mmCIF file of C-alpha atoms in Angstrom:
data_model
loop_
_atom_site.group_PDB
_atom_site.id
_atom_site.type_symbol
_atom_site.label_atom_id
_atom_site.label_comp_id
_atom_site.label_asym_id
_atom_site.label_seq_id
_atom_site.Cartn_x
_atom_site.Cartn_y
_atom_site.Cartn_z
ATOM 1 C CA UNK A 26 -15.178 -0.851 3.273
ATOM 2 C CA UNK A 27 -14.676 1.673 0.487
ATOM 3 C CA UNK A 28 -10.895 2.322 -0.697
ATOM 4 C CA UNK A 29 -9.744 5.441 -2.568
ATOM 5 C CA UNK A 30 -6.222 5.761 -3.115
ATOM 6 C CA UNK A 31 -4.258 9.146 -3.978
ATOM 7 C CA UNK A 32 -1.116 10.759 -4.408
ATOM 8 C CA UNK A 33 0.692 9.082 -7.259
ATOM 9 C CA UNK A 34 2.417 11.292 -10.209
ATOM 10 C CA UNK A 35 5.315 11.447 -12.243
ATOM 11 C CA UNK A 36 8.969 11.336 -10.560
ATOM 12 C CA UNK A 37 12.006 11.283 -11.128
ATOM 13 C CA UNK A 38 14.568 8.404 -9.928
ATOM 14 C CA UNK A 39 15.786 9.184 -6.107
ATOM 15 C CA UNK A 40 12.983 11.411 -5.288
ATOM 16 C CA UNK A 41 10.078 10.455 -2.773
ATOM 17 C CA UNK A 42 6.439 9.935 -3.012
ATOM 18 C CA UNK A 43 3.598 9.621 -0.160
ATOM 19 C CA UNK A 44 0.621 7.832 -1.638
ATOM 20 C CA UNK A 45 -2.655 7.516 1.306
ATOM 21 C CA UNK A 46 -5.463 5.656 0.974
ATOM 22 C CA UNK A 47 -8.473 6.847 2.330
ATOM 23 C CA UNK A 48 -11.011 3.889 3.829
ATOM 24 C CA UNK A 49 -14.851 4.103 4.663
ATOM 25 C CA UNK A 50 -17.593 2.252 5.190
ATOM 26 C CA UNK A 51 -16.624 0.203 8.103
ATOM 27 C CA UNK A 52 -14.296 0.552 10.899
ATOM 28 C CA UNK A 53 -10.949 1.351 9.628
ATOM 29 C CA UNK A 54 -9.326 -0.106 12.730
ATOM 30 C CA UNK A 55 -10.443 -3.074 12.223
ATOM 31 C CA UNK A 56 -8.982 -4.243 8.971
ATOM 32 C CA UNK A 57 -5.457 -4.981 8.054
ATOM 33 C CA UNK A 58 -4.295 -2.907 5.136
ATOM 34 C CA UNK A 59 -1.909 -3.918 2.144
ATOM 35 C CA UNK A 60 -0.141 -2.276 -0.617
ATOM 36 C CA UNK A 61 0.487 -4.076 -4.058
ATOM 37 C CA UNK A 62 1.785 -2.859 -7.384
ATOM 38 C CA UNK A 63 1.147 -3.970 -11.076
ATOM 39 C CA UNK A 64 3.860 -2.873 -13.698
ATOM 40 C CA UNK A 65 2.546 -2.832 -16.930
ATOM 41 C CA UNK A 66 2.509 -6.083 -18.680
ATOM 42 C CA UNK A 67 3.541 -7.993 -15.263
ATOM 43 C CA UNK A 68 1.223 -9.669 -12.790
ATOM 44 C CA UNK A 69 0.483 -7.354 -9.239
ATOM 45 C CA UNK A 70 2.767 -7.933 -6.458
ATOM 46 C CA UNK A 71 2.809 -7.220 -2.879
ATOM 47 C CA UNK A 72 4.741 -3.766 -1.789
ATOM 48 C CA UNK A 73 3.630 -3.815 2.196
ATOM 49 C CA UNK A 74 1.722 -4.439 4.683
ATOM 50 C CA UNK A 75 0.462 -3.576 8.162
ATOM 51 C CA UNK A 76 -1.442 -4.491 11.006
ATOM 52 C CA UNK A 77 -4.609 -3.001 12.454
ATOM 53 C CA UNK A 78 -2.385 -0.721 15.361
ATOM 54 C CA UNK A 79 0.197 -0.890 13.322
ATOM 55 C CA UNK A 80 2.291 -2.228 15.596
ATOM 56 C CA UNK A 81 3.606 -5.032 12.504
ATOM 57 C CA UNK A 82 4.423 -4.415 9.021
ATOM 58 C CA UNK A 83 5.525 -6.358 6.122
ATOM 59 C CA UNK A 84 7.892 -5.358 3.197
ATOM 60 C CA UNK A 85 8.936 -6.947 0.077
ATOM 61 C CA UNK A 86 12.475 -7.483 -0.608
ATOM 62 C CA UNK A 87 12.231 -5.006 -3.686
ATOM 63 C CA UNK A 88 11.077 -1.977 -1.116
ATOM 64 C CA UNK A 89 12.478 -3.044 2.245
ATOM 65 C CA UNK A 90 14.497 0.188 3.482
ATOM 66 C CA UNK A 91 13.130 2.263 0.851
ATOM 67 C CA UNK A 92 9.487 2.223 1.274
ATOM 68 C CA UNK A 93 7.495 2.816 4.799
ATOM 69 C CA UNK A 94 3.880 1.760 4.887
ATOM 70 C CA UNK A 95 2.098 3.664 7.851
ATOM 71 C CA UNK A 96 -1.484 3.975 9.472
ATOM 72 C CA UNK A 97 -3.951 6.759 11.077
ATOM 73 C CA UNK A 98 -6.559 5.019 12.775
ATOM 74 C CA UNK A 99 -8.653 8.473 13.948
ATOM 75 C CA UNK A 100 -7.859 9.566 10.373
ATOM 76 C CA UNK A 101 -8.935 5.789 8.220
ATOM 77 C CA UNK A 102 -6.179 6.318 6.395
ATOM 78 C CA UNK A 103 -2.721 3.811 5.445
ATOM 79 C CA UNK A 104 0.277 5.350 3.392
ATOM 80 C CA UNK A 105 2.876 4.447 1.789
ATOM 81 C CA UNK A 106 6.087 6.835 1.927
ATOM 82 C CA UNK A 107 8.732 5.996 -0.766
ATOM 83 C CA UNK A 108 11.746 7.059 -0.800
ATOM 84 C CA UNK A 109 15.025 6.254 -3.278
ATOM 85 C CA UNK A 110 12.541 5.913 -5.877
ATOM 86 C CA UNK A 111 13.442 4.103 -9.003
ATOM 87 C CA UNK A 112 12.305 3.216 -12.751
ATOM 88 C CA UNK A 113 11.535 0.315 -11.721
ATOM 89 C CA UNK A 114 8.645 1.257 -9.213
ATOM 90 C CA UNK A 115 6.872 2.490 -12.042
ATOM 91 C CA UNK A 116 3.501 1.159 -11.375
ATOM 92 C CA UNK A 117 -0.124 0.959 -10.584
ATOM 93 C CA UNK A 118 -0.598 1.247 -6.909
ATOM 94 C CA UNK A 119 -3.384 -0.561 -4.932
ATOM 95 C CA UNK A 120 -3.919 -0.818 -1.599
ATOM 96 C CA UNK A 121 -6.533 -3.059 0.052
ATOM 97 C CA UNK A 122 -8.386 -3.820 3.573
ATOM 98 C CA UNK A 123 -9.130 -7.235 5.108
ATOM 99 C CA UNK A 124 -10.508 -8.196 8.507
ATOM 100 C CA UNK A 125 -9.434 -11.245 9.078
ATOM 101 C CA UNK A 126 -5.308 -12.018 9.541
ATOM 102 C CA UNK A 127 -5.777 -15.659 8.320
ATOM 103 C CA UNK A 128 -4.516 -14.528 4.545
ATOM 104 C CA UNK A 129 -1.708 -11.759 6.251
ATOM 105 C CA UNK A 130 -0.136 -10.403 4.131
ATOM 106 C CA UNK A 131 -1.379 -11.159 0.858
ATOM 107 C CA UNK A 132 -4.983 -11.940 0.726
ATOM 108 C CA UNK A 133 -7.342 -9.491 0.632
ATOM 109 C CA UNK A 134 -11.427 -8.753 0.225
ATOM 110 C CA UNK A 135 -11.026 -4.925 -0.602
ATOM 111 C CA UNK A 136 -9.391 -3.359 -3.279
ATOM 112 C CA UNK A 137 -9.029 0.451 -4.313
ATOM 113 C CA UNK A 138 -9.112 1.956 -7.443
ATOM 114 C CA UNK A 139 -5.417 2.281 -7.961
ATOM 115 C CA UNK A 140 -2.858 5.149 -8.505
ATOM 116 C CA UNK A 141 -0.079 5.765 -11.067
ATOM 117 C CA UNK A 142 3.427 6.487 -10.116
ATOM 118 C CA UNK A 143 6.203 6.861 -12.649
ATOM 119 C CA UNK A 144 9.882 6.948 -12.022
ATOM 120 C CA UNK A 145 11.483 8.510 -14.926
ATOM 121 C CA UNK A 146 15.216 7.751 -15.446
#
């Protein structure tokens, strides 16, 4: 499966973001999706994830109540709305696919490209 993630930009702190990733190549349905974040000079970290009806989702304690990850099966497409944004969540956005729910939440074969968001103070 093919990532391509999108809607990142420059913010400022308490304003809101929606970033999608668009999947192809494979049966979006079918793959449990995950979003992680690298800050610069720190190692990537987990940010959410969901399951394949999205029944079940998974935050980190840094995002939990802020951040909302989401799914569109008929549209192969996950997002991540984030809201209360903050300097802090300045980072590279990934999000990735698996189909297997032995490594849930945090291992995963597919990776996108990434997206920038900046929280300006």
């Amino acid at each position: 499966v093919q990532l391509q993630a999108s809607g990142g930009g420059l913010v400022q702190a308490g304003d809101s973001l929606r970033l999608s990733c668009a999947a192809s190549g494979r049966t979006f349905s079918n793959y449990i999706m995950g979003w992680f974040r690298q800050a610069p000079g720190k190692e990537r970290e987990f940010v959410a994830a969901i399951m394949r009806r999205g029944i079940s989702t998974l935050y980190a304690d840094s995002v939990k109540g802020r951040f909302t990850i989401s799914r569109d099966n008929a549209k192969n497409t996950v997002y991540l709305q984030m809201n209360s944004l903050k300097p802090e969540d300045t980072a590279v956005y990934y999000c990735a696919a698996d189909p297997e729910t032995t490594g849930w939440p945090l291992l995963y074969d597919y990776w996108g490209q990434g997206t920038l968001v900046t929280v300006s103070s």
